[in-house]
């Protein structure tokens, strides 16, 4: 959630710390702050709200030094104001933190009993006091930091300045990611390699329980036991160019338009060009022999998993259970004896999904990641990985990562069916060729833009919008509602079309917009019957269908968004596009902050 960046250099670091923060702002934007060590000791500036506010503050009251840390916050403990903004300081210690310190109350009480005065409502401030207290007891800066970190319970990534003239960064991770970057005459720490991309691509990922002492030209890493370890230095794959908005107004708009290319890249990675058959690499044996699959994720990624369930069951005949990670991890689930668990995540750092994956690893269930971030914790800890090639997704609302997840799941379901002899070679190739049409189909779906923009004012004015779908389009209805909620703050709910009459139909009143996702398939007439039911009660029906399905809606819908015909498994993937566009243009109409909607953050590293 929160973003951390630190630099120790032979030159001043403020400007680059701010650049790092701007790249990290997608992780949280409740407040931002910076602290540097210079001739006056540790000095800091903090501001509520966006990084821009901090920049304005610094422009008026600059600070600089050759060693510093900075933070952009997604508030957990304490209101998002200046007082609670990181870095937190106690004496000659400044600290930035991502995560939650679960035992902060008892530690805080202990420090207060020693006469230490707290200035914030946060769980983080206690870390600074613990370190300073250890130094007051006579420990060196390094030992004081390590002894403090040892006492923390919960999830954290921390970076600290310790001592009034010490040109060293201290860092530790437990549950939240942290990387160390190698530059020329300078070193970095960051929440992710993306934050450091303008400065260096040479990074090492701290592992669970690691701590690091980072100096201008070196890093010393210790593992959980305190033993010195060498972690591999990797070249991060993230391109800085890919993270620019270009000519688009928002990252979300750009990412929606990047989908044809993202899907082409993703599929190319899993199709054998000689045979047009799926190439699942080392994941193939896990899927071939599994008697049951579980698919676990959060938010949009969970809806991708839910579509995948329909495909795996229909094509490969494998029983699939889907679960929200935050429920799965605490409900003592009955795990498959001879099965495999799929973990779907854009960031690969979502705390609940990571915990669920570790639960399965401990239970010796084969774990498979479907991930967009190859260096992430989930990618490194799952037995095998299926990568989505969506490229960095910066907009908080997931768009291209979702369709890339669906493409990988479609490919995997087809591959599994083929491995189990449920699809002949010719049938498999037919399915794969249908998927290969995705970039073109999605390009055509993007042409519904003007129509979605014209419909947006209806949604913007409505008290609430209902989304309906059946089969593989039911999770799309949930995703359409989530997309609209998160960026417009309007009420929206998704339902299985057949479930409506069991309660939710009571929500329909004169003029309620009902978005129905129903391209032509064997269930379309059933969905159309449900449309009749809501239309009869005054709903304003907006149908998303394909050419073959358009006739079924005829005069029943007030607006019909017509996609090209959608062969094989392409339907739910292409149908996502108008849903994204409807949400995007409604938010534009309302003037909300599309890329950084209130209360949200891109990567949810707290539970
Ligand atoms: O990084 P992940 O895919 O694990 O993230 C899961 C959810 O937090 C994420 O999909 C969230 O629901 C998005 N904001 C939806 O647009």
Coordinates of C-alpha atoms and ligand atoms in Angstrom, one line a residue:
X1 CA 0.0 0.0 0.0
X2 CA 2.3 2.8 1.2
X3 CA 5.3 3.6 -1.0
X4 CA 8.8 3.8 0.3
X5 CA 11.9 5.2 -1.4
X6 CA 15.4 5.9 0.1
X7 CA 18.7 7.1 -1.5
X8 CA 22.2 7.3 -0.2
X9 CA 24.5 9.1 -2.7
X10 CA 27.5 11.2 -3.3
X11 CA 25.2 14.0 -4.3
X12 CA 21.9 15.6 -3.0
X13 CA 18.9 13.3 -3.1
X14 CA 15.8 15.3 -2.6
X15 CA 14.8 15.7 -6.3
X16 CA 15.2 12.1 -7.0
X17 CA 13.3 11.1 -3.8
X18 CA 10.4 13.1 -5.1
X19 CA 10.7 11.5 -8.5
X20 CA 10.5 8.1 -6.8
X21 CA 7.5 9.2 -4.8
X22 CA 5.7 10.3 -7.9
X23 CA 6.2 6.8 -9.3
X24 CA 5.0 5.3 -6.1
X25 CA 1.9 7.5 -5.7
X26 CA -0.3 4.7 -7.1
X27 CA 0.3 2.8 -3.8
X28 CA -1.3 5.5 -1.7
X29 CA -1.9 9.2 -1.8
X30 CA -3.3 10.2 1.6
X31 CA -0.1 12.1 2.5
X32 CA 3.6 12.3 1.6
X33 CA 6.8 13.1 3.3
X34 CA 10.6 13.2 3.0
X35 CA 13.5 13.3 5.5
X36 CA 17.2 13.8 4.8
X37 CA 20.4 13.8 6.8
X38 CA 22.5 17.0 6.4
X39 CA 24.6 19.3 8.5
X40 CA 21.6 20.1 10.7
X41 CA 20.9 16.5 11.5
X42 CA 17.7 14.9 10.3
X43 CA 15.3 17.3 8.7
X44 CA 11.9 16.5 7.2
X45 CA 8.9 17.9 5.4
X46 CA 5.4 16.4 5.3
X47 CA 2.1 17.3 3.7
X48 CA -1.4 15.9 3.6
X49 CA -2.8 14.7 0.3
X50 CA -0.9 14.2 -2.9
X51 CA 2.8 14.3 -3.6
X52 CA 2.2 17.6 -5.4
X53 CA 1.4 19.2 -2.0
X54 CA 4.7 18.0 -0.7
X55 CA 6.5 19.3 -3.8
X56 CA 4.8 22.7 -3.3
X57 CA 5.9 22.7 0.4
X58 CA 9.5 21.8 -0.6
X59 CA 9.5 24.5 -3.3
X60 CA 8.8 27.1 -0.6
X61 CA 11.0 25.5 2.1
X62 CA 13.6 23.3 0.4
X63 CA 15.7 20.7 2.3
X64 CA 18.4 18.5 0.9
X65 CA 21.2 16.1 1.9
X66 CA 23.0 13.1 0.4
X67 CA 21.0 10.5 2.3
X68 CA 17.2 10.4 2.7
X69 CA 14.0 8.5 2.8
X70 CA 10.5 9.4 1.5
X71 CA 7.0 8.0 1.8
X72 CA 3.6 8.2 0.2
X73 CA 0.9 7.0 2.6
X74 CA -2.3 4.9 2.4
X75 CA -3.6 5.5 5.9
X76 CA -4.3 2.5 8.3
X77 CA -3.8 4.0 11.8
X78 CA -4.6 7.6 12.2
X79 CA -6.3 10.2 10.0
X80 CA -4.5 11.2 6.8
X81 CA -3.2 14.5 8.0
X82 CA 0.3 16.1 8.3
X83 CA 0.8 15.0 11.8
X84 CA 0.3 11.3 10.8
X85 CA 2.4 11.6 7.6
X86 CA 5.6 9.7 7.4
X87 CA 8.6 9.9 8.0
X88 CA 8.1 9.7 11.8
X89 CA 10.8 11.0 13.9
X90 CA 12.0 10.3 17.5
X91 CA 15.3 12.1 18.4
X92 CA 17.8 11.2 15.8
X93 CA 15.8 8.5 14.1
X94 CA 13.4 8.9 11.1
X95 CA 11.3 6.0 9.8
X96 CA 9.0 5.2 6.9
X97 CA 6.9 2.1 7.0
X98 CA 4.5 0.1 4.8
X99 CA 2.2 -2.4 6.5
X100 CA 0.7 -2.7 10.0
X101 CA 2.5 -3.2 13.3
X102 CA 0.1 -5.4 15.2
X103 CA 1.7 -5.1 18.6
X104 CA 2.1 -1.4 18.4
X105 CA -0.2 -0.7 21.4
X106 CA 1.9 -2.7 23.9
X107 CA 5.2 -1.3 22.5
X108 CA 3.8 2.2 22.6
X109 CA 2.7 1.8 26.2
X110 CA 6.2 0.4 27.1
X111 CA 7.8 3.4 25.5
X112 CA 5.4 5.9 27.1
X113 CA 6.1 4.3 30.5
X114 CA 9.7 5.2 29.8
X115 CA 8.7 8.8 29.3
X116 CA 8.8 8.9 25.5
X117 CA 6.3 11.3 24.1
X118 CA 4.3 10.4 21.0
X119 CA 3.3 13.0 18.4
X120 CA 1.1 10.9 16.1
X121 CA -1.8 8.4 16.1
X122 CA 0.1 5.9 13.9
X123 CA 1.4 2.4 14.6
X124 CA 4.6 3.4 12.9
X125 CA 6.0 6.0 15.2
X126 CA 6.7 3.4 17.9
X127 CA 9.5 2.0 15.7
X128 CA 11.4 5.3 15.7
X129 CA 11.0 5.4 19.5
X130 CA 12.2 1.8 19.9
X131 CA 15.3 2.5 17.8
X132 CA 16.1 5.7 19.7
X133 CA 15.5 4.0 23.0
X134 CA 17.9 1.2 22.0
X135 CA 20.6 3.9 21.1
X136 CA 20.0 5.6 24.5
X137 CA 20.7 2.3 26.1
X138 CA 24.1 2.3 24.3
X139 CA 23.5 0.2 21.2
X140 CA 25.1 1.3 17.9
X141 CA 22.7 2.6 15.2
X142 CA 22.8 -0.7 13.4
X143 CA 22.2 -2.8 16.5
X144 CA 19.5 -0.4 17.7
X145 CA 17.6 -0.8 14.4
X146 CA 17.9 -4.6 14.3
X147 CA 16.9 -5.0 17.9
X148 CA 13.8 -2.8 17.3
X149 CA 12.8 -4.7 14.2
X150 CA 13.0 -8.0 16.1
X151 CA 10.3 -6.8 18.4
X152 CA 7.8 -6.0 15.6
X153 CA 4.8 -8.2 14.9
X154 CA 2.7 -7.9 11.8
X155 CA 3.5 -7.0 8.3
X156 CA 6.1 -4.3 7.5
X157 CA 8.7 -2.9 5.1
X158 CA 10.7 -0.2 6.8
X159 CA 13.5 2.2 5.9
X160 CA 15.2 4.3 8.5
X161 CA 17.7 7.1 9.0
X162 CA 19.5 6.5 12.3
X163 CA 21.9 9.1 13.8
X164 CA 22.3 12.8 13.1
X165 CA 25.1 12.5 10.6
X166 CA 25.0 8.8 9.5
X167 CA 25.0 8.4 5.7
X168 CA 23.4 5.0 5.9
X169 CA 20.0 3.6 5.2
X170 CA 18.6 0.8 7.3
X171 CA 15.9 -1.4 5.9
X172 CA 13.9 -4.5 6.8
X173 CA 11.0 -6.5 5.4
X174 CA 8.5 -8.9 6.8
X175 CA 5.4 -9.4 4.8
X176 CA 5.7 -6.3 2.7
X177 CA 8.0 -6.0 -0.3
X178 CA 11.3 -4.1 -0.4
X179 CA 14.0 -3.9 -3.0
X180 CA 17.6 -2.6 -2.9
X181 CA 18.9 -0.8 -6.0
X182 CA 22.5 -0.5 -7.2
X183 CA 23.6 2.7 -8.8
X184 CA 27.0 4.4 -9.6
X185 CA 28.2 6.1 -6.5
X186 CA 24.8 5.6 -4.9
X187 CA 22.4 3.0 -3.6
X188 CA 18.6 2.9 -3.3
X189 CA 15.8 1.2 -1.4
X190 CA 12.2 1.1 -2.7
X191 CA 8.9 -0.6 -2.3
X192 CA 9.3 -1.9 -5.8
X193 CA 11.7 -1.9 -8.7
X194 CA 9.3 0.4 -10.6
X195 CA 10.0 3.3 -8.2
X196 CA 13.7 2.9 -8.8
X197 CA 13.5 2.4 -12.6
X198 CA 14.6 5.9 -13.5
X199 CA 17.8 5.4 -11.4
X200 CA 18.7 1.8 -11.8
X201 CA 17.4 -1.5 -13.0
X202 CA 20.0 -3.6 -11.0
X203 CA 18.1 -4.7 -7.9
X204 CA 18.0 -7.3 -5.2
X205 CA 14.8 -8.3 -3.6
X206 CA 14.9 -8.6 0.2
X207 CA 13.4 -11.9 1.3
X208 CA 11.0 -12.5 4.2
X209 CA 12.7 -11.5 7.5
X210 CA 15.7 -9.9 5.8
X211 CA 17.3 -6.7 7.0
X212 CA 19.8 -4.5 5.1
X213 CA 22.4 -1.9 5.9
X214 CA 22.7 0.2 2.7
X215 CA 25.7 2.5 2.3
X216 CA 26.8 4.6 -0.6
X217 CA 28.5 1.7 -2.4
X218 CA 27.5 -1.5 -0.7
X219 CA 24.7 -3.4 1.0
X220 CA 25.0 -6.0 3.8
X221 CA 21.9 -8.3 4.0
X222 CA 21.1 -10.5 7.0
X223 CA 18.4 -13.2 7.0
X224 CA 15.8 -13.8 9.7
X225 CA 18.3 -15.6 11.9
X226 CA 20.7 -12.6 11.6
X227 CA 23.2 -14.5 9.4
X228 CA 24.9 -12.6 6.6
X229 CA 23.5 -13.7 3.2
X230 CA 24.0 -12.8 -0.4
X231 CA 20.8 -12.2 -2.4
X232 CA 21.0 -12.4 -6.1
X233 CA 21.2 -9.1 -8.0
X234 CA 18.7 -9.1 -10.9
X235 CA 18.0 -6.8 -13.8
X236 CA 14.4 -5.5 -13.3
X237 CA 12.3 -5.9 -16.4
X238 CA 10.3 -2.8 -16.0
X239 CA 10.6 -0.1 -18.6
X240 CA 10.4 3.4 -17.4
X241 CA 8.9 4.5 -20.8
X242 CA 5.9 2.1 -20.3
X243 CA 4.9 4.0 -17.2
X244 CA 4.3 7.3 -18.9
X245 CA 0.8 8.5 -19.8
X246 CA 1.8 9.5 -23.3
X247 CA -1.1 11.3 -25.1
X248 CA -3.8 9.9 -22.8
X249 CA -5.5 11.9 -20.1
X250 CA -5.3 9.1 -17.6
X251 CA -3.4 5.9 -17.0
X252 CA -6.7 4.1 -17.0
X253 CA -7.5 5.4 -20.5
X254 CA -4.1 4.4 -21.7
X255 CA -4.3 1.0 -20.2
X256 CA -7.7 0.3 -21.7
X257 CA -6.3 1.1 -25.1
X258 CA -3.2 -1.0 -24.5
X259 CA -5.3 -4.2 -24.3
X260 CA -4.9 -5.4 -27.9
X261 CA -1.2 -5.3 -27.6
X262 CA -1.1 -6.7 -24.0
X263 CA -3.3 -9.7 -25.1
X264 CA -1.2 -10.4 -28.2
X265 CA 1.9 -10.4 -26.0
X266 CA 0.3 -12.6 -23.4
X267 CA -1.0 -15.2 -25.9
X268 CA 2.3 -15.3 -27.8
X269 CA 3.9 -16.5 -24.6
X270 CA 1.7 -19.6 -24.3
X271 CA 1.1 -20.7 -27.9
X272 CA 3.5 -23.0 -29.7
X273 CA 3.8 -21.1 -33.1
X274 CA 4.6 -24.4 -35.0
X275 CA 1.5 -26.3 -33.8
X276 CA -1.0 -23.6 -32.6
X277 CA -1.3 -25.7 -29.4
X278 CA -1.0 -24.3 -25.8
X279 CA 2.5 -24.4 -24.3
X280 CA 2.1 -24.4 -20.5
X281 CA 5.7 -25.4 -19.6
X282 CA 6.3 -26.7 -16.2
X283 CA 2.7 -25.9 -15.1
X284 CA 1.4 -28.6 -17.5
X285 CA 2.1 -31.7 -15.3
X286 CA 0.5 -29.9 -12.3
X287 CA -2.7 -29.3 -14.2
X288 CA -2.8 -32.6 -16.0
X289 CA -2.9 -34.7 -12.8
X290 CA -4.8 -32.4 -10.5
X291 CA -8.1 -34.0 -9.2
X292 CA -9.3 -30.6 -8.1
X293 CA -8.3 -27.0 -8.5
X294 CA -8.7 -24.1 -6.2
X295 CA -8.5 -20.5 -7.6
X296 CA -7.8 -17.8 -5.1
X297 CA -7.6 -14.0 -5.5
X298 CA -9.0 -10.6 -4.4
X299 CA -11.1 -8.0 -6.2
X300 CA -11.0 -8.0 -10.0
X301 CA -8.5 -10.8 -10.0
X302 CA -11.1 -12.9 -8.1
X303 CA -13.6 -12.2 -10.9
X304 CA -11.1 -13.4 -13.4
X305 CA -10.7 -16.6 -11.3
X306 CA -14.5 -16.9 -11.3
X307 CA -14.7 -16.8 -15.1
X308 CA -11.9 -19.3 -15.2
X309 CA -14.0 -21.7 -13.1
X310 CA -16.6 -21.9 -15.9
X311 CA -14.0 -22.6 -18.5
X312 CA -12.0 -25.2 -16.6
X313 CA -15.2 -27.1 -15.6
X314 CA -16.8 -27.0 -19.1
X315 CA -13.7 -27.8 -21.1
X316 CA -11.4 -29.8 -18.9
X317 CA -14.0 -31.4 -16.6
X318 CA -12.0 -30.4 -13.5
X319 CA -13.8 -29.3 -10.4
X320 CA -12.7 -25.7 -9.5
X321 CA -13.4 -24.0 -6.3
X322 CA -12.9 -20.2 -6.2
X323 CA -12.3 -18.3 -3.0
X324 CA -11.7 -14.8 -1.9
X325 CA -8.2 -14.8 -0.4
X326 CA -9.2 -13.0 2.8
X327 CA -11.8 -15.7 3.5
X328 CA -9.8 -18.7 2.4
X329 CA -6.8 -17.9 4.6
X330 CA -8.9 -18.0 7.8
X331 CA -11.5 -20.6 7.2
X332 CA -9.5 -23.9 7.5
X333 CA -10.3 -24.9 4.0
X334 CA -10.4 -28.6 3.0
X335 CA -7.5 -28.7 0.6
X336 CA -7.3 -31.1 -2.4
X337 CA -5.3 -34.3 -1.8
X338 CA -3.9 -34.3 -5.3
X339 CA -4.9 -30.9 -6.6
X340 CA -3.3 -27.6 -7.4
X341 CA -4.0 -24.0 -6.3
X342 CA -4.0 -21.0 -8.6
X343 CA -3.3 -17.6 -7.2
X344 CA -4.3 -14.7 -9.5
X345 CA -2.8 -11.3 -8.9
X346 CA -1.7 -8.3 -10.9
X347 CA 0.7 -7.1 -8.2
X348 CA 1.8 -10.4 -6.8
X349 CA 2.0 -8.6 -3.4
X350 CA -1.7 -8.6 -2.3
X351 CA -1.3 -9.5 1.4
X352 CA -4.3 -11.9 1.6
X353 CA -3.5 -13.7 -1.6
X354 CA 0.1 -14.1 -0.5
X355 CA -1.0 -15.5 2.9
X356 CA -3.4 -17.9 1.2
X357 CA -0.6 -19.1 -1.1
X358 CA 1.7 -19.6 1.9
X359 CA -1.0 -21.6 3.6
X360 CA -1.2 -23.9 0.5
X361 CA 2.6 -24.2 0.3
X362 CA 2.8 -25.3 3.9
X363 CA 0.1 -27.9 3.2
X364 CA 2.2 -29.1 0.2
X365 CA -0.5 -28.3 -2.3
X366 CA 1.1 -27.4 -5.7
X367 CA 0.8 -23.6 -6.1
X368 CA 0.6 -21.9 -9.5
X369 CA 0.8 -18.1 -9.8
X370 CA -1.1 -16.1 -12.6
X371 CA 0.8 -12.9 -12.2
X372 CA 1.7 -9.7 -13.9
X373 CA 4.8 -8.9 -11.8
X374 CA 7.5 -11.5 -12.3
X375 CA 9.6 -10.3 -9.4
X376 CA 6.8 -10.2 -6.9
X377 CA 6.6 -12.2 -3.6
X378 CA 3.9 -14.5 -5.0
X379 CA 5.9 -15.1 -8.2
X380 CA 8.9 -16.1 -6.2
X381 CA 7.1 -18.4 -3.8
X382 CA 4.7 -20.3 -6.0
X383 CA 5.9 -23.6 -7.5
X384 CA 5.3 -22.4 -11.1
X385 CA 4.1 -19.2 -12.7
X386 CA 2.0 -18.3 -15.6
X387 CA 2.8 -14.7 -16.4
X388 CA 0.4 -12.2 -17.8
X389 CA 2.2 -9.8 -20.1
X390 CA 0.0 -6.7 -19.5
X391 CA 3.0 -4.5 -18.6
X392 CA 3.0 -2.1 -15.7
X393 CA -0.6 -1.2 -14.7
X394 CA -0.6 2.1 -12.9
X395 CA -4.3 3.1 -12.8
X396 CA -5.8 1.8 -9.6
X397 CA -8.7 0.3 -11.5
X398 CA -7.5 -2.9 -13.1
X399 CA -8.2 -3.1 -16.8
X400 CA -5.5 -4.6 -19.0
X401 CA -4.3 -6.9 -16.2
X402 CA -7.9 -8.3 -15.9
X403 CA -8.2 -9.2 -19.6
X404 CA -4.6 -10.6 -19.6
X405 CA -5.6 -12.8 -16.6
X406 CA -8.6 -14.0 -18.5
X407 CA -6.5 -14.8 -21.6
X408 CA -4.0 -16.8 -19.5
X409 CA -6.9 -18.7 -17.7
X410 CA -8.6 -19.4 -21.1
X411 CA -5.3 -20.7 -22.5
X412 CA -4.7 -22.8 -19.4
X413 CA -8.2 -24.3 -19.4
X414 CA -7.9 -25.2 -23.1
X415 CA -4.4 -26.6 -22.4
X416 CA -5.7 -28.7 -19.4
X417 CA -8.6 -30.0 -21.5
X418 CA -6.1 -31.0 -24.2
X419 CA -3.7 -32.7 -21.7
X420 CA -6.5 -34.7 -20.3
X421 CA -7.8 -35.8 -23.7
X422 CA -11.0 -33.9 -23.4
X423 CA -10.3 -31.9 -26.5
X424 CA -8.8 -33.4 -29.7
X425 CA -5.9 -31.7 -31.3
X426 CA -8.1 -30.1 -33.9
X427 CA -10.6 -28.9 -31.3
X428 CA -7.7 -27.5 -29.2
X429 CA -6.4 -25.6 -32.3
X430 CA -9.8 -24.2 -33.0
X431 CA -10.1 -22.8 -29.5
X432 CA -6.6 -21.4 -29.7
X433 CA -7.3 -19.7 -33.1
X434 CA -10.4 -18.1 -31.6
X435 CA -8.2 -16.6 -28.8
X436 CA -5.7 -15.4 -31.4
X437 CA -8.4 -13.2 -32.8
X438 CA -8.5 -11.3 -29.4
X439 CA -6.3 -8.3 -30.3
X440 CA -8.5 -7.6 -33.3
X441 CA -11.8 -8.2 -31.5
X442 CA -10.7 -6.0 -28.6
X443 CA -9.7 -3.3 -31.1
X444 CA -13.2 -3.4 -32.5
X445 CA -14.7 -3.3 -29.0
X446 CA -12.7 -0.1 -28.3
X447 CA -14.7 1.4 -31.1
X448 CA -17.8 1.4 -28.8
X449 CA -16.1 4.3 -27.0
X450 CA -18.4 7.0 -28.4
X451 CA -21.5 5.0 -27.5
X452 CA -20.2 4.4 -24.0
X453 CA -19.4 8.1 -23.6
X454 CA -23.0 8.9 -24.7
X455 CA -24.5 6.5 -22.2
X456 CA -22.2 7.7 -19.3
X457 CA -24.5 10.6 -18.3
X458 CA -27.3 8.2 -17.6
X459 CA -25.2 6.2 -15.2
X460 CA -23.7 9.4 -13.7
X461 CA -27.2 10.7 -12.8
X462 CA -28.6 7.4 -11.5
X463 CA -29.0 6.5 -7.8
X464 CA -27.6 3.1 -8.6
X465 CA -26.8 0.8 -11.5
X466 CA -27.4 -2.9 -11.7
X467 CA -25.2 -5.2 -13.8
X468 CA -26.5 -8.6 -14.9
X469 CA -25.0 -11.7 -16.6
X470 CA -25.3 -15.4 -16.7
X471 CA -22.6 -18.1 -16.9
X472 CA -19.2 -16.7 -17.7
X473 CA -20.8 -13.3 -17.9
X474 CA -22.0 -13.3 -14.3
X475 CA -18.4 -12.5 -13.0
X476 CA -18.3 -9.9 -15.7
X477 CA -21.4 -8.3 -14.2
X478 CA -19.6 -8.2 -10.8
X479 CA -16.5 -6.7 -12.4
X480 CA -18.6 -4.1 -14.3
X481 CA -20.2 -3.0 -11.0
X482 CA -16.8 -2.9 -9.2
X483 CA -15.3 -0.9 -11.9
X484 CA -18.1 1.7 -11.8
X485 CA -18.1 1.8 -7.9
X486 CA -14.4 2.3 -7.5
X487 CA -13.9 5.2 -9.8
X488 CA -17.2 7.0 -9.7
X489 CA -18.2 6.3 -6.0
X490 CA -21.7 5.5 -7.3
X491 CA -23.8 2.6 -6.0
X492 CA -23.6 -0.4 -8.3
X493 CA -24.3 -4.1 -7.9
X494 CA -23.7 -7.1 -10.1
X495 CA -26.1 -10.1 -10.0
X496 CA -26.5 -13.4 -11.7
X497 CA -29.4 -12.7 -14.0
X498 CA -31.4 -15.7 -12.8
X499 CA -30.9 -14.7 -9.2
X500 CA -32.6 -11.3 -9.6
X501 CA -36.1 -12.4 -8.8
X502 CA -34.9 -13.8 -5.4
X503 CA -34.6 -10.4 -3.9
X504 CA -32.6 -7.8 -5.9
X505 CA -35.4 -7.1 -8.3
X506 CA -36.9 -5.0 -5.5
X507 CA -34.1 -2.4 -6.3
X508 CA -35.5 -1.7 -9.7
X509 CA -37.6 1.5 -10.0
X510 CA -38.5 3.7 -12.9
X511 CA -35.3 4.7 -14.8
X512 CA -32.8 2.4 -12.9
X513 CA -30.1 1.6 -15.4
X514 CA -29.5 -2.1 -15.8
X515 CA -26.4 -3.1 -17.8
X516 CA -26.9 -6.6 -19.2
X517 CA -23.9 -8.5 -20.6
X518 CA -25.2 -11.1 -22.9
X519 CA -23.4 -11.9 -26.2
X520 CA -24.9 -14.8 -28.1
X521 CA -24.6 -18.1 -26.3
X522 CA -26.9 -21.0 -25.3
X523 CA -28.2 -18.9 -22.4
X524 CA -29.0 -15.7 -24.2
X525 CA -32.8 -16.2 -24.3
X526 CA -32.8 -16.9 -20.6
X527 CA -31.1 -13.6 -19.9
X528 CA -33.4 -11.8 -22.3
X529 CA -36.3 -13.1 -20.2
X530 CA -34.7 -11.5 -17.2
X531 CA -34.4 -8.3 -19.1
X532 CA -38.1 -8.4 -19.9
X533 CA -38.7 -8.6 -16.1
X534 CA -36.7 -5.5 -15.3
X535 CA -37.9 -3.6 -18.3
X536 CA -41.5 -4.2 -17.2
X537 CA -40.6 -2.6 -13.9
X538 CA -39.3 0.6 -15.5
X539 CA -35.5 -0.2 -15.8
X540 CA -33.5 1.5 -18.5
X541 CA -31.8 -1.5 -20.1
X542 CA -28.3 -1.1 -21.6
X543 CA -27.4 -4.3 -23.4
X544 CA -23.8 -5.4 -24.2
X545 CA -24.1 -8.1 -26.8
X546 CA -22.5 -9.2 -30.1
X547 CA -23.8 -9.1 -33.7
X548 CA -25.4 -12.5 -33.4
X549 CA -27.1 -11.6 -30.1
X550 CA -28.3 -8.1 -31.1
X551 CA -31.6 -9.3 -32.5
X552 CA -32.6 -10.9 -29.3
X553 CA -32.5 -7.5 -27.6
X554 CA -34.3 -5.8 -30.4
X555 CA -36.6 -3.1 -28.8
X556 CA -36.1 -4.5 -25.3
X557 CA -33.0 -2.4 -24.6
X558 CA -32.8 1.3 -24.7
X559 CA -29.2 1.2 -25.7
X560 CA -27.5 -1.8 -27.3
X561 CA -23.7 -1.9 -27.5
X562 CA -22.9 -4.3 -30.2
X563 CA -19.5 -6.2 -30.2
X564 CA -18.3 -8.3 -33.1
X565 CA -19.2 -11.9 -32.9
X566 CA -17.2 -13.6 -30.2
X567 CA -16.0 -17.1 -30.9
X568 CA -14.7 -19.7 -28.4
X569 CA -13.8 -18.3 -25.1
X570 CA -13.4 -14.7 -26.2
X571 CA -16.8 -13.5 -25.0
X572 CA -16.1 -12.6 -21.4
X573 CA -12.7 -11.1 -22.4
X574 CA -14.0 -8.7 -25.1
X575 CA -17.1 -7.9 -23.1
X576 CA -14.9 -6.4 -20.4
X577 CA -14.0 -3.5 -22.7
X578 CA -17.4 -1.7 -22.8
X579 CA -17.7 -2.2 -19.1
X580 CA -14.4 -0.4 -18.6
X581 CA -15.3 2.3 -21.0
X582 CA -18.7 2.9 -19.3
X583 CA -17.0 3.3 -15.9
X584 CA -14.3 5.5 -17.4
X585 CA -16.6 7.9 -19.1
X586 CA -19.0 8.0 -16.2
X587 CA -16.1 9.0 -13.9
X588 CA -14.9 11.6 -16.5
X589 CA -18.5 13.0 -16.5
X590 CA -18.4 13.3 -12.7
X591 CA -14.8 14.6 -12.5
X592 CA -13.5 12.1 -10.0
X593 CA -9.9 11.2 -9.7
X594 CA -9.8 8.3 -12.1
X595 CA -6.3 7.0 -11.6
X596 CA -6.2 7.5 -7.9
X597 CA -9.8 7.1 -6.6
X598 CA -10.4 8.0 -2.9
X599 CA -9.6 5.5 -0.2
X600 CA -8.0 3.0 -2.6
X601 CA -4.4 2.0 -3.4
X602 CA -3.1 -0.1 -6.2
X603 CA -1.3 -2.8 -4.3
X604 CA -3.0 -3.9 -1.1
X605 CA -0.2 -5.2 1.1
X606 CA -2.2 -5.0 4.3
X607 CA -4.9 -7.5 5.3
Ligands
LIG1 O1 -2.7 -7.0 -7.4 P1 -3.9 -7.9 -7.3 O2 -4.4 -8.3 -8.6 O3 -3.7 -9.0 -6.3 O4 -5.1 -6.9 -6.7 C1 -6.3 -7.5 -6.3 C2 -7.3 -6.3 -6.1 O5 -6.9 -5.5 -5.0 C3 -7.6 -5.5 -7.3 O6 -8.0 -6.3 -8.4 C4 -8.6 -4.4 -7.1 O7 -9.9 -5.0 -6.9 C5 -8.7 -3.4 -8.2 N1 -8.6 -2.1 -7.7 C6 -9.9 -3.5 -9.1 O8 -9.9 -2.6 -10.1

